[in-house]
Amino acid sequence: MPPIGRFRTARSAAADSAAPTTFRDLVPTKLAAALWDRLQKYKKISGFPQQETCELLIVDRSIDPIAPVIHEWTYDAMCHDLLNMEGNKYVYEVTTNAGKVDRKEVLLEEHDPLWVELRHLHIAAVNKKLDEKMTNLKEKNKAAQIRLGSREGQELTTRDMHKLVQALPQFRDQIEKLSLHIDIATKLNKKISELSLREIGTLEQELVFGDASSKDLINIFTTNENLTKENKLRLLMIYAASHPEKMDAAKRLQWMKLARLTEEDMNPVVNMDYMGVSVSKKESSGFSIKFGTRKNKRGLRKERNQDDEVYDLSRFSPMIQEILEELASGKLSKDEYPYVKEPSAAQIQMMAGDSLSVRSSPANSRPAQSVRSTWATKAKLSDDGQSSDSSLRHAHSDPKITGRRIFIFVVGGATRSELRAVHKLTEHLRREVILGSTSLIEPHEFLTKLKLLSVFKEVSLDELEI
């Protein structure tokens, strides 16, 4: 299954900031070239397909420095951001009728149909759906009403759910799944309140879309006592990314004092420079080579026309979504994302056919209900020992998927908001979109890695093994 390969050029990465091109900017270029050389060797093998049957785009993490740190309000992302999960493992406690506390572990994966149904929904929609499911179960089962009648209108506890299992053994699996996700949602809602995440999330969205300024950031730092160090840093990183060249040494010192952060704490903010963000103005030197500079056209996001309901805290869409839409429609810039090898006339015609089917497909039609997971990582095993791309094996059988596959690989880690975006695009484009990366990163992991960047020496392409 050879792909038609494209990559984010170093010229594009350098042009997004005032910094000169570095070896880091050339990593997608080298990876694309190495993959092309490997495919040419494979093509010499008897029986190996000679025609490209899919599209591949290679980018790096600098395409979107905001996505890893902005709070994502969908169920899956919030679980991994707020609940200290180990991989996909969730640990919770259940109190029995005898008062004994049982500790349970569960994997939040494809085998749980309720998880699959909820994972990409906004937390508000999750709360509503869980409430509806519990109400329906109580209304349909008199035994449940008898057992829970005394608690009508009150929040259900895991102990209540355990009583339901005893009263309705035939619904054991359904009730236990509900109990699990009610427990998770309850903990998430508690975290939202304790950490003032609604206020933080609102400011994040407003910073990204240009509706807030440094005054709003100063206000939340001086009035909100619930801000954790991590959330202060995430706000400052979003501010730096959306307001380039506004954080020179003097201003950084002011922010440090205001947010009560140390110089070491501020390293992730300063190191956003490695992500293509112009954190502060660059001093002009006597001589430097630059590919040409322009203001970051992707710094502030524009409002998107959304087909589905949009919550105020979920206006943000990762840049991958826009790039993949442009790729699928044939509008992706060849200057910023050149081909490894220019496609033939026949291949261009084939891609034009895919683009035409995207434009002519009913955008508001009912989405495919059997879209499978589109996450893939390099030789990565999930917590149950299964390859993380195992769910892709039969994805081609979905009759609603009509176009050729699109692969996008992110060097430096992909986010859960990007994972959600490719799920959505698979439905919208009617083409299977598969996200691959060196890792799936959580916000706290990204901050830790970014903090350490300043202690590493510059990457040498000769030392880079692919």
Short mmCIF file of C-alpha atoms in Angstrom, two decimals:
data_model
loop_
_atom_site.label_atom_id
_atom_site.label_comp_id
_atom_site.label_asym_id
_atom_site.label_seq_id
_atom_site.Cartn_x
_atom_site.Cartn_y
_atom_site.Cartn_z
CA MET A 1 0.00 0.00 0.00
CA PRO A 2 2.53 2.67 -1.10
CA PRO A 3 1.48 6.26 -0.30
CA ILE A 4 1.70 9.51 -2.21
CA GLY A 5 3.96 11.27 0.28
CA ARG A 6 4.03 14.93 1.31
CA PHE A 7 5.78 16.67 4.18
CA ARG A 8 5.95 19.99 5.94
CA THR A 9 8.90 21.79 4.43
CA ALA A 10 11.54 23.52 6.54
CA ARG A 11 10.76 26.67 4.58
CA SER A 12 7.22 26.58 5.98
CA ALA A 13 8.41 25.97 9.54
CA ALA A 14 10.94 28.78 9.40
CA ALA A 15 8.48 31.21 7.87
CA ASP A 16 6.10 30.75 10.79
CA SER A 17 8.51 32.57 13.08
CA ALA A 18 11.39 34.99 12.95
CA ALA A 19 13.87 32.26 13.89
CA PRO A 20 16.31 30.87 11.32
CA THR A 21 15.87 27.33 10.09
CA THR A 22 17.26 24.66 12.43
CA PHE A 23 17.93 20.96 12.04
CA ARG A 24 14.69 20.31 13.93
CA ASP A 25 12.76 21.92 11.08
CA LEU A 26 14.30 19.42 8.67
CA VAL A 27 13.17 16.28 10.51
CA PRO A 28 9.93 15.83 8.47
CA THR A 29 11.98 16.29 5.30
CA LYS A 30 14.48 13.60 6.30
CA LEU A 31 11.74 11.22 7.45
CA ALA A 32 9.86 11.64 4.15
CA ALA A 33 13.05 11.02 2.16
CA ALA A 34 13.93 7.93 4.22
CA LEU A 35 10.43 6.52 3.77
CA TRP A 36 10.59 7.13 0.02
CA ASP A 37 13.93 5.31 -0.25
CA ARG A 38 12.53 2.37 1.71
CA LEU A 39 9.46 2.17 -0.52
CA GLN A 40 11.61 2.13 -3.64
CA LYS A 41 13.42 -0.91 -2.25
CA TYR A 42 10.11 -2.61 -1.44
CA LYS A 43 8.87 -2.01 -4.97
CA LYS A 44 11.64 -4.26 -6.25
CA ILE A 45 10.11 -7.16 -4.32
CA SER A 46 7.93 -9.40 -6.47
CA GLY A 47 4.24 -8.85 -5.80
CA PHE A 48 4.67 -5.57 -3.95
CA PRO A 49 2.10 -2.98 -5.16
CA GLN A 50 3.56 -0.50 -7.63
CA GLN A 51 0.76 2.07 -7.60
CA GLU A 52 0.22 4.51 -4.75
CA THR A 53 -3.11 3.76 -3.09
CA CYS A 54 -3.23 6.31 -0.25
CA GLU A 55 -1.93 9.71 0.80
CA LEU A 56 0.60 10.39 3.56
CA LEU A 57 1.43 13.73 5.14
CA ILE A 58 4.37 14.10 7.55
CA VAL A 59 4.41 17.08 9.92
CA ASP A 60 5.94 17.93 13.28
CA ARG A 61 4.61 19.22 16.57
CA SER A 62 5.36 22.83 15.70
CA ILE A 63 2.37 22.95 13.33
CA ASP A 64 0.19 23.58 16.38
CA PRO A 65 1.85 24.51 19.70
CA ILE A 66 -1.52 25.33 21.28
CA ALA A 67 -3.22 21.92 20.91
CA PRO A 68 -1.06 20.12 23.51
CA VAL A 69 -1.77 22.65 26.30
CA ILE A 70 -5.28 24.04 25.79
CA HIS A 71 -7.92 22.30 27.90
CA GLU A 72 -9.90 19.86 25.77
CA TRP A 73 -13.45 19.39 27.07
CA THR A 74 -14.29 16.04 25.55
CA TYR A 75 -14.65 13.00 27.79
CA ASP A 76 -11.60 11.05 26.63
CA ALA A 77 -9.24 14.03 26.85
CA MET A 78 -10.51 15.13 30.26
CA CYS A 79 -10.07 11.63 31.69
CA HIS A 80 -6.40 11.58 30.69
CA ASP A 81 -5.80 15.21 31.64
CA LEU A 82 -7.44 15.26 35.07
CA LEU A 83 -7.62 11.73 36.49
CA ASN A 84 -3.96 10.64 36.63
CA MET A 85 -4.64 7.55 34.55
CA GLU A 86 -1.90 5.10 33.63
CA GLY A 87 -2.36 4.71 29.90
CA ASN A 88 -5.99 3.64 29.48
CA LYS A 89 -6.27 2.14 32.97
CA TYR A 90 -8.80 3.72 35.32
CA VAL A 91 -8.89 2.77 39.02
CA TYR A 92 -11.95 3.38 41.16
CA GLU A 93 -13.59 2.20 44.37
CA VAL A 94 -16.98 0.61 44.97
CA THR A 95 -18.64 0.40 48.40
CA THR A 96 -20.65 -2.80 48.95
CA ASN A 97 -23.80 -3.15 51.06
CA ALA A 98 -21.63 -4.55 53.82
CA GLY A 99 -19.62 -1.33 53.84
CA LYS A 100 -16.55 -2.93 52.30
CA VAL A 101 -14.59 -0.84 49.80
CA ASP A 102 -13.55 -2.78 46.70
CA ARG A 103 -10.82 -1.39 44.44
CA LYS A 104 -11.42 -2.00 40.74
CA GLU A 105 -9.33 -1.48 37.63
CA VAL A 106 -10.78 -1.13 34.15
CA LEU A 107 -9.42 -0.37 30.69
CA LEU A 108 -11.22 2.41 28.83
CA GLU A 109 -11.02 0.94 25.35
CA GLU A 110 -12.99 -0.25 22.33
CA HIS A 111 -14.55 -3.25 24.11
CA ASP A 112 -16.67 -0.88 26.20
CA PRO A 113 -19.48 0.34 23.89
CA LEU A 114 -20.48 3.10 26.31
CA TRP A 115 -16.92 4.46 26.31
CA VAL A 116 -16.90 4.45 22.50
CA GLU A 117 -20.21 6.32 22.53
CA LEU A 118 -19.07 8.96 25.02
CA ARG A 119 -15.35 9.49 24.44
CA HIS A 120 -15.55 12.30 21.87
CA LEU A 121 -18.53 14.09 23.43
CA HIS A 122 -18.27 17.33 25.38
CA ILE A 123 -18.48 16.70 29.14
CA ALA A 124 -21.82 18.54 29.27
CA ALA A 125 -23.23 16.15 26.67
CA VAL A 126 -21.77 13.20 28.59
CA ASN A 127 -23.53 14.30 31.79
CA LYS A 128 -26.81 14.65 29.92
CA LYS A 129 -26.51 11.30 28.19
CA LEU A 130 -25.62 9.43 31.38
CA ASP A 131 -28.56 11.04 33.17
CA GLU A 132 -30.89 10.01 30.33
CA LYS A 133 -29.63 6.43 30.40
CA MET A 134 -30.06 6.17 34.14
CA THR A 135 -33.56 7.70 33.97
CA ASN A 136 -34.60 5.31 31.22
CA LEU A 137 -33.32 2.35 33.19
CA LYS A 138 -35.25 3.42 36.29
CA GLU A 139 -38.44 4.09 34.37
CA LYS A 140 -38.37 0.72 32.63
CA ASN A 141 -37.67 -1.30 35.74
CA LYS A 142 -39.94 -1.17 38.75
CA ALA A 143 -37.39 -2.96 40.85
CA ALA A 144 -34.98 -0.11 40.27
CA GLN A 145 -37.63 2.42 41.26
CA ILE A 146 -38.34 0.55 44.49
CA ARG A 147 -34.67 0.30 45.38
CA LEU A 148 -33.91 3.93 44.57
CA GLY A 149 -37.24 5.55 45.41
CA SER A 150 -35.94 7.11 48.57
CA ARG A 151 -33.15 8.83 46.65
CA GLU A 152 -35.27 10.20 43.80
CA GLY A 153 -33.87 13.50 42.56
CA GLN A 154 -30.57 13.02 44.35
CA GLU A 155 -27.21 12.19 42.83
CA LEU A 156 -26.61 8.48 42.48
CA THR A 157 -23.60 6.97 44.22
CA THR A 158 -21.65 3.86 43.25
CA ARG A 159 -23.31 2.15 46.21
CA ASP A 160 -26.73 2.91 44.68
CA MET A 161 -25.54 1.35 41.44
CA HIS A 162 -24.41 -1.74 43.31
CA LYS A 163 -27.94 -2.06 44.72
CA LEU A 164 -29.29 -1.85 41.21
CA VAL A 165 -27.10 -4.76 40.13
CA GLN A 166 -28.54 -6.86 42.93
CA ALA A 167 -32.11 -5.87 42.06
CA LEU A 168 -31.72 -6.35 38.32
CA PRO A 169 -29.17 -9.13 37.70
CA GLN A 170 -30.24 -9.40 34.05
CA PHE A 171 -28.97 -5.85 33.51
CA ARG A 172 -25.72 -6.40 35.41
CA ASP A 173 -23.34 -5.50 32.56
CA GLN A 174 -25.34 -2.45 31.51
CA ILE A 175 -25.63 -1.16 35.07
CA GLU A 176 -21.96 -1.75 35.86
CA LYS A 177 -20.91 0.18 32.76
CA LEU A 178 -23.22 3.02 33.75
CA SER A 179 -21.86 2.91 37.29
CA LEU A 180 -18.31 3.17 35.98
CA HIS A 181 -18.96 6.16 33.76
CA ILE A 182 -21.13 7.95 36.32
CA ASP A 183 -18.22 7.60 38.73
CA ILE A 184 -15.80 9.01 36.15
CA ALA A 185 -18.10 11.89 35.18
CA THR A 186 -18.70 12.75 38.83
CA LYS A 187 -14.95 12.99 39.47
CA LEU A 188 -14.43 15.10 36.33
CA ASN A 189 -17.18 17.53 37.34
CA LYS A 190 -15.64 17.82 40.81
CA LYS A 191 -12.24 18.62 39.25
CA ILE A 192 -13.81 21.22 36.97
CA SER A 193 -15.23 22.99 40.01
CA GLU A 194 -12.16 22.65 42.27
CA LEU A 195 -9.72 23.90 39.61
CA SER A 196 -11.95 26.70 38.26
CA LEU A 197 -11.64 25.12 34.82
CA ARG A 198 -14.66 26.91 33.35
CA GLU A 199 -13.05 30.28 34.01
CA ILE A 200 -9.67 29.02 32.75
CA GLY A 201 -11.19 27.39 29.69
CA THR A 202 -13.13 30.50 28.76
CA LEU A 203 -9.98 32.62 28.91
CA GLU A 204 -8.04 30.06 26.86
CA GLN A 205 -10.63 30.17 24.08
CA GLU A 206 -10.73 33.96 24.13
CA LEU A 207 -6.94 34.22 23.93
CA VAL A 208 -6.82 31.88 20.93
CA PHE A 209 -9.56 33.72 19.06
CA GLY A 210 -8.25 37.20 19.87
CA ASP A 211 -11.06 38.11 22.27
CA ALA A 212 -8.80 38.52 25.33
CA SER A 213 -5.58 40.35 26.13
CA SER A 214 -2.88 40.50 28.79
CA LYS A 215 -5.30 42.43 31.01
CA ASP A 216 -7.58 39.40 31.22
CA LEU A 217 -4.61 37.18 32.05
CA ILE A 218 -3.49 39.58 34.78
CA ASN A 219 -7.02 39.59 36.19
CA ILE A 220 -7.26 35.80 36.56
CA PHE A 221 -3.78 35.61 38.12
CA THR A 222 -4.67 38.23 40.73
CA THR A 223 -8.22 37.13 41.56
CA ASN A 224 -8.28 33.33 41.28
CA GLU A 225 -6.64 31.48 44.16
CA ASN A 226 -7.42 28.06 42.68
CA LEU A 227 -4.93 28.27 39.82
CA THR A 228 -2.38 25.47 39.92
CA LYS A 229 1.17 25.97 38.66
CA GLU A 230 0.40 23.80 35.63
CA ASN A 231 -2.68 25.81 34.68
CA LYS A 232 -0.79 29.09 35.08
CA LEU A 233 1.87 27.80 32.70
CA ARG A 234 -0.69 26.54 30.21
CA LEU A 235 -2.34 29.95 30.14
CA LEU A 236 1.01 31.69 29.67
CA MET A 237 1.96 29.29 26.86
CA ILE A 238 -1.31 29.94 25.06
CA TYR A 239 -0.76 33.67 25.52
CA ALA A 240 2.77 33.41 24.12
CA ALA A 241 1.57 31.40 21.12
CA SER A 242 -1.37 33.69 20.35
CA HIS A 243 0.47 36.95 21.09
CA PRO A 244 3.94 36.54 19.51
CA GLU A 245 6.90 38.67 20.56
CA LYS A 246 5.08 39.91 23.68
CA MET A 247 7.26 38.22 26.28
CA ASP A 248 10.78 39.62 26.38
CA ALA A 249 13.02 39.13 29.43
CA ALA A 250 11.58 42.11 31.34
CA LYS A 251 7.97 41.07 30.72
CA ARG A 252 8.73 37.45 31.60
CA LEU A 253 10.03 38.64 34.96
CA GLN A 254 6.79 40.56 35.52
CA TRP A 255 4.72 37.49 34.66
CA MET A 256 6.85 35.36 36.98
CA LYS A 257 6.22 37.69 39.92
CA LEU A 258 2.53 38.04 39.16
CA ALA A 259 1.98 34.28 38.79
CA ARG A 260 4.41 33.43 41.61
CA LEU A 261 6.53 31.23 39.36
CA THR A 262 10.28 30.62 39.40
CA GLU A 263 12.63 31.04 36.46
CA GLU A 264 12.82 27.25 36.18
CA ASP A 265 9.00 27.05 36.17
CA MET A 266 8.97 29.39 33.17
CA ASN A 267 11.16 27.13 31.01
CA PRO A 268 8.20 25.57 29.15
CA VAL A 269 7.00 29.05 28.18
CA VAL A 270 10.46 30.18 27.03
CA ASN A 271 11.00 26.91 25.15
CA MET A 272 7.87 27.46 23.08
CA ASP A 273 10.44 29.08 20.82
CA TYR A 274 11.46 25.54 19.80
CA MET A 275 7.88 25.03 18.63
CA GLY A 276 8.13 27.91 16.17
CA VAL A 277 6.58 30.45 18.55
CA SER A 278 8.20 33.89 18.62
CA VAL A 279 8.11 34.24 22.40
CA SER A 280 10.19 37.43 22.30
CA LYS A 281 11.65 39.67 19.63
CA LYS A 282 14.83 38.30 18.12
CA GLU A 283 17.86 40.53 18.16
CA SER A 284 19.20 41.03 14.66
CA SER A 285 22.74 39.72 14.19
CA GLY A 286 25.29 40.73 11.63
CA PHE A 287 24.47 37.84 9.32
CA SER A 288 21.97 35.01 9.37
CA ILE A 289 20.27 32.83 6.80
CA LYS A 290 16.48 32.80 6.85
CA PHE A 291 14.10 31.41 4.32
CA GLY A 292 11.88 34.48 4.57
CA THR A 293 9.61 35.56 7.38
CA ARG A 294 5.99 36.47 7.69
CA LYS A 295 3.56 36.90 10.51
CA ASN A 296 2.24 33.63 11.77
CA LYS A 297 -0.97 33.26 9.80
CA ARG A 298 -2.02 30.36 12.06
CA GLY A 299 -1.37 32.17 15.34
CA LEU A 300 -4.92 33.28 16.03
CA ARG A 301 -7.66 30.90 15.04
CA LYS A 302 -10.66 31.90 13.00
CA GLU A 303 -14.14 30.78 13.86
CA ARG A 304 -15.11 27.67 11.92
CA ASN A 305 -18.45 26.83 10.40
CA GLN A 306 -19.47 23.91 12.59
CA ASP A 307 -22.03 21.36 11.44
CA ASP A 308 -22.78 20.15 14.94
CA GLU A 309 -23.48 21.85 18.25
CA VAL A 310 -20.57 23.91 19.53
CA TYR A 311 -20.03 24.64 23.21
CA ASP A 312 -18.40 27.93 24.25
CA LEU A 313 -15.49 26.00 25.72
CA SER A 314 -14.94 23.96 22.55
CA ARG A 315 -14.57 26.56 19.82
CA PHE A 316 -10.93 25.57 19.37
CA SER A 317 -10.10 23.05 16.65
CA PRO A 318 -6.59 21.63 16.21
CA MET A 319 -4.69 22.83 13.14
CA ILE A 320 -4.52 19.25 11.85
CA GLN A 321 -8.23 19.46 11.05
CA GLU A 322 -7.75 22.45 8.76
CA ILE A 323 -4.67 20.94 7.10
CA LEU A 324 -6.39 17.62 6.41
CA GLU A 325 -9.47 19.36 5.01
CA GLU A 326 -7.22 21.29 2.63
CA LEU A 327 -5.41 18.08 1.67
CA ALA A 328 -8.65 16.22 0.99
CA SER A 329 -10.03 19.06 -1.12
CA GLY A 330 -6.82 19.43 -3.14
CA LYS A 331 -6.13 22.92 -1.74
CA LEU A 332 -3.12 22.19 0.48
CA SER A 333 -0.19 24.44 -0.46
CA LYS A 334 2.52 22.65 -2.45
CA ASP A 335 5.04 25.23 -1.28
CA GLU A 336 4.45 24.55 2.41
CA TYR A 337 3.72 20.83 1.96
CA PRO A 338 5.60 19.60 -1.13
CA TYR A 339 5.45 16.09 -2.56
CA VAL A 340 8.38 13.74 -2.02
CA LYS A 341 7.95 13.01 -5.71
CA GLU A 342 5.55 14.94 -7.91
CA PRO A 343 2.59 12.63 -8.71
CA SER A 344 1.88 11.51 -12.25
CA ALA A 345 -1.01 12.86 -14.31
CA ALA A 346 -3.00 9.69 -13.59
CA GLN A 347 -2.42 10.06 -9.84
CA ILE A 348 -3.42 13.72 -9.93
CA GLN A 349 -6.62 12.76 -11.72
CA MET A 350 -7.31 10.09 -9.09
CA MET A 351 -6.75 12.58 -6.25
CA ALA A 352 -9.00 15.08 -8.03
CA GLY A 353 -11.72 12.42 -8.04
CA ASP A 354 -11.35 11.97 -4.28
CA SER A 355 -11.50 15.76 -3.81
CA LEU A 356 -14.62 15.97 -5.98
CA SER A 357 -16.35 13.26 -3.96
CA VAL A 358 -15.55 15.19 -0.77
CA ARG A 359 -17.05 18.41 -2.13
CA SER A 360 -20.13 16.69 -3.56
CA SER A 361 -20.87 14.48 -0.55
CA PRO A 362 -23.72 15.73 1.65
CA ALA A 363 -21.93 17.58 4.45
CA ASN A 364 -24.91 17.46 6.77
CA SER A 365 -25.90 13.87 6.09
CA ARG A 366 -26.12 11.42 8.97
CA PRO A 367 -22.56 10.45 9.91
CA ALA A 368 -21.33 6.88 9.67
CA GLN A 369 -22.13 5.02 12.86
CA SER A 370 -19.42 2.38 12.58
CA VAL A 371 -16.32 4.52 12.19
CA ARG A 372 -13.43 2.78 13.86
CA SER A 373 -10.55 4.14 15.86
CA THR A 374 -7.99 5.90 13.71
CA TRP A 375 -5.10 6.05 16.14
CA ALA A 376 -1.84 4.34 15.23
CA THR A 377 1.59 4.58 16.81
CA LYS A 378 4.94 3.05 16.01
CA ALA A 379 4.95 -0.49 17.42
CA LYS A 380 2.88 0.66 20.39
CA LEU A 381 0.91 -1.75 22.53
CA SER A 382 -2.10 -0.72 24.56
CA ASP A 383 -2.53 -1.75 28.16
CA ASP A 384 -4.31 -4.97 27.28
CA GLY A 385 -1.44 -6.04 25.03
CA GLN A 386 -3.26 -5.35 21.79
CA SER A 387 -1.70 -3.27 19.03
CA SER A 388 -3.25 0.18 19.14
CA ASP A 389 -4.06 0.03 15.44
CA SER A 390 -5.70 -3.39 15.63
CA SER A 391 -9.13 -1.80 15.33
CA LEU A 392 -8.21 -0.62 11.84
CA ARG A 393 -8.02 -4.12 10.36
CA HIS A 394 -11.60 -4.23 9.19
CA ALA A 395 -12.24 -0.51 8.78
CA HIS A 396 -12.29 -0.82 5.00
CA SER A 397 -15.50 -2.84 5.25
CA ASP A 398 -17.54 0.23 6.17
CA PRO A 399 -19.64 0.93 3.06
CA LYS A 400 -19.76 4.66 3.88
CA ILE A 401 -15.98 4.97 3.44
CA THR A 402 -15.53 5.61 -0.28
CA GLY A 403 -12.26 7.50 -0.81
CA ARG A 404 -8.67 6.47 -0.41
CA ARG A 405 -7.05 6.46 3.01
CA ILE A 406 -5.26 9.52 4.32
CA PHE A 407 -2.40 9.04 6.77
CA ILE A 408 -0.93 11.90 8.79
CA PHE A 409 2.15 11.36 10.94
CA VAL A 410 3.14 13.87 13.64
CA VAL A 411 6.77 13.88 14.72
CA GLY A 412 6.94 14.90 18.38
CA GLY A 413 3.60 13.61 19.62
CA ALA A 414 -0.10 13.92 18.79
CA THR A 415 -2.89 15.13 21.08
CA ARG A 416 -6.31 13.75 21.96
CA SER A 417 -7.97 16.75 20.34
CA GLU A 418 -6.22 15.71 17.11
CA LEU A 419 -7.37 12.14 17.62
CA ARG A 420 -10.93 13.44 17.94
CA ALA A 421 -10.46 15.54 14.80
CA VAL A 422 -9.49 12.57 12.62
CA HIS A 423 -12.49 10.60 13.88
CA LYS A 424 -14.70 13.50 12.87
CA LEU A 425 -13.00 13.90 9.49
CA THR A 426 -13.41 10.21 8.70
CA GLU A 427 -17.15 10.71 9.03
CA HIS A 428 -17.24 14.03 7.18
CA LEU A 429 -14.87 13.21 4.31
CA ARG A 430 -16.05 9.60 3.92
CA ARG A 431 -12.37 8.71 3.74
CA GLU A 432 -10.52 6.82 6.44
CA VAL A 433 -8.17 9.27 8.13
CA ILE A 434 -5.43 7.64 10.21
CA LEU A 435 -3.34 9.54 12.73
CA GLY A 436 0.11 8.26 13.60
CA SER A 437 2.81 9.75 15.78
CA THR A 438 5.89 9.10 17.84
CA SER A 439 3.61 9.22 20.90
CA LEU A 440 0.22 10.28 22.21
CA ILE A 441 0.99 13.15 24.57
CA GLU A 442 -0.93 14.46 27.56
CA PRO A 443 -0.64 18.14 28.66
CA HIS A 444 1.51 17.48 31.73
CA GLU A 445 3.87 15.29 29.68
CA PHE A 446 4.21 18.00 27.05
CA LEU A 447 5.12 20.59 29.69
CA THR A 448 7.75 18.27 31.15
CA LYS A 449 9.32 17.53 27.77
CA LEU A 450 9.26 21.16 26.72
CA LYS A 451 10.91 22.17 29.99
CA LEU A 452 13.83 19.84 29.23
CA LEU A 453 14.42 21.05 25.67
CA SER A 454 16.77 23.82 26.75
CA VAL A 455 19.23 21.34 28.29
CA PHE A 456 19.59 19.32 25.10
CA LYS A 457 22.04 20.22 22.38
CA GLU A 458 20.85 21.07 18.89
CA VAL A 459 19.77 18.03 16.89
CA SER A 460 22.14 16.87 14.15
CA LEU A 461 20.56 15.21 11.14
CA ASP A 462 23.58 12.92 10.91
CA GLU A 463 22.77 11.62 14.40
CA LEU A 464 19.09 11.14 13.63
CA GLU A 465 18.25 7.48 12.99
CA ILE A 466 15.11 6.67 11.02
#
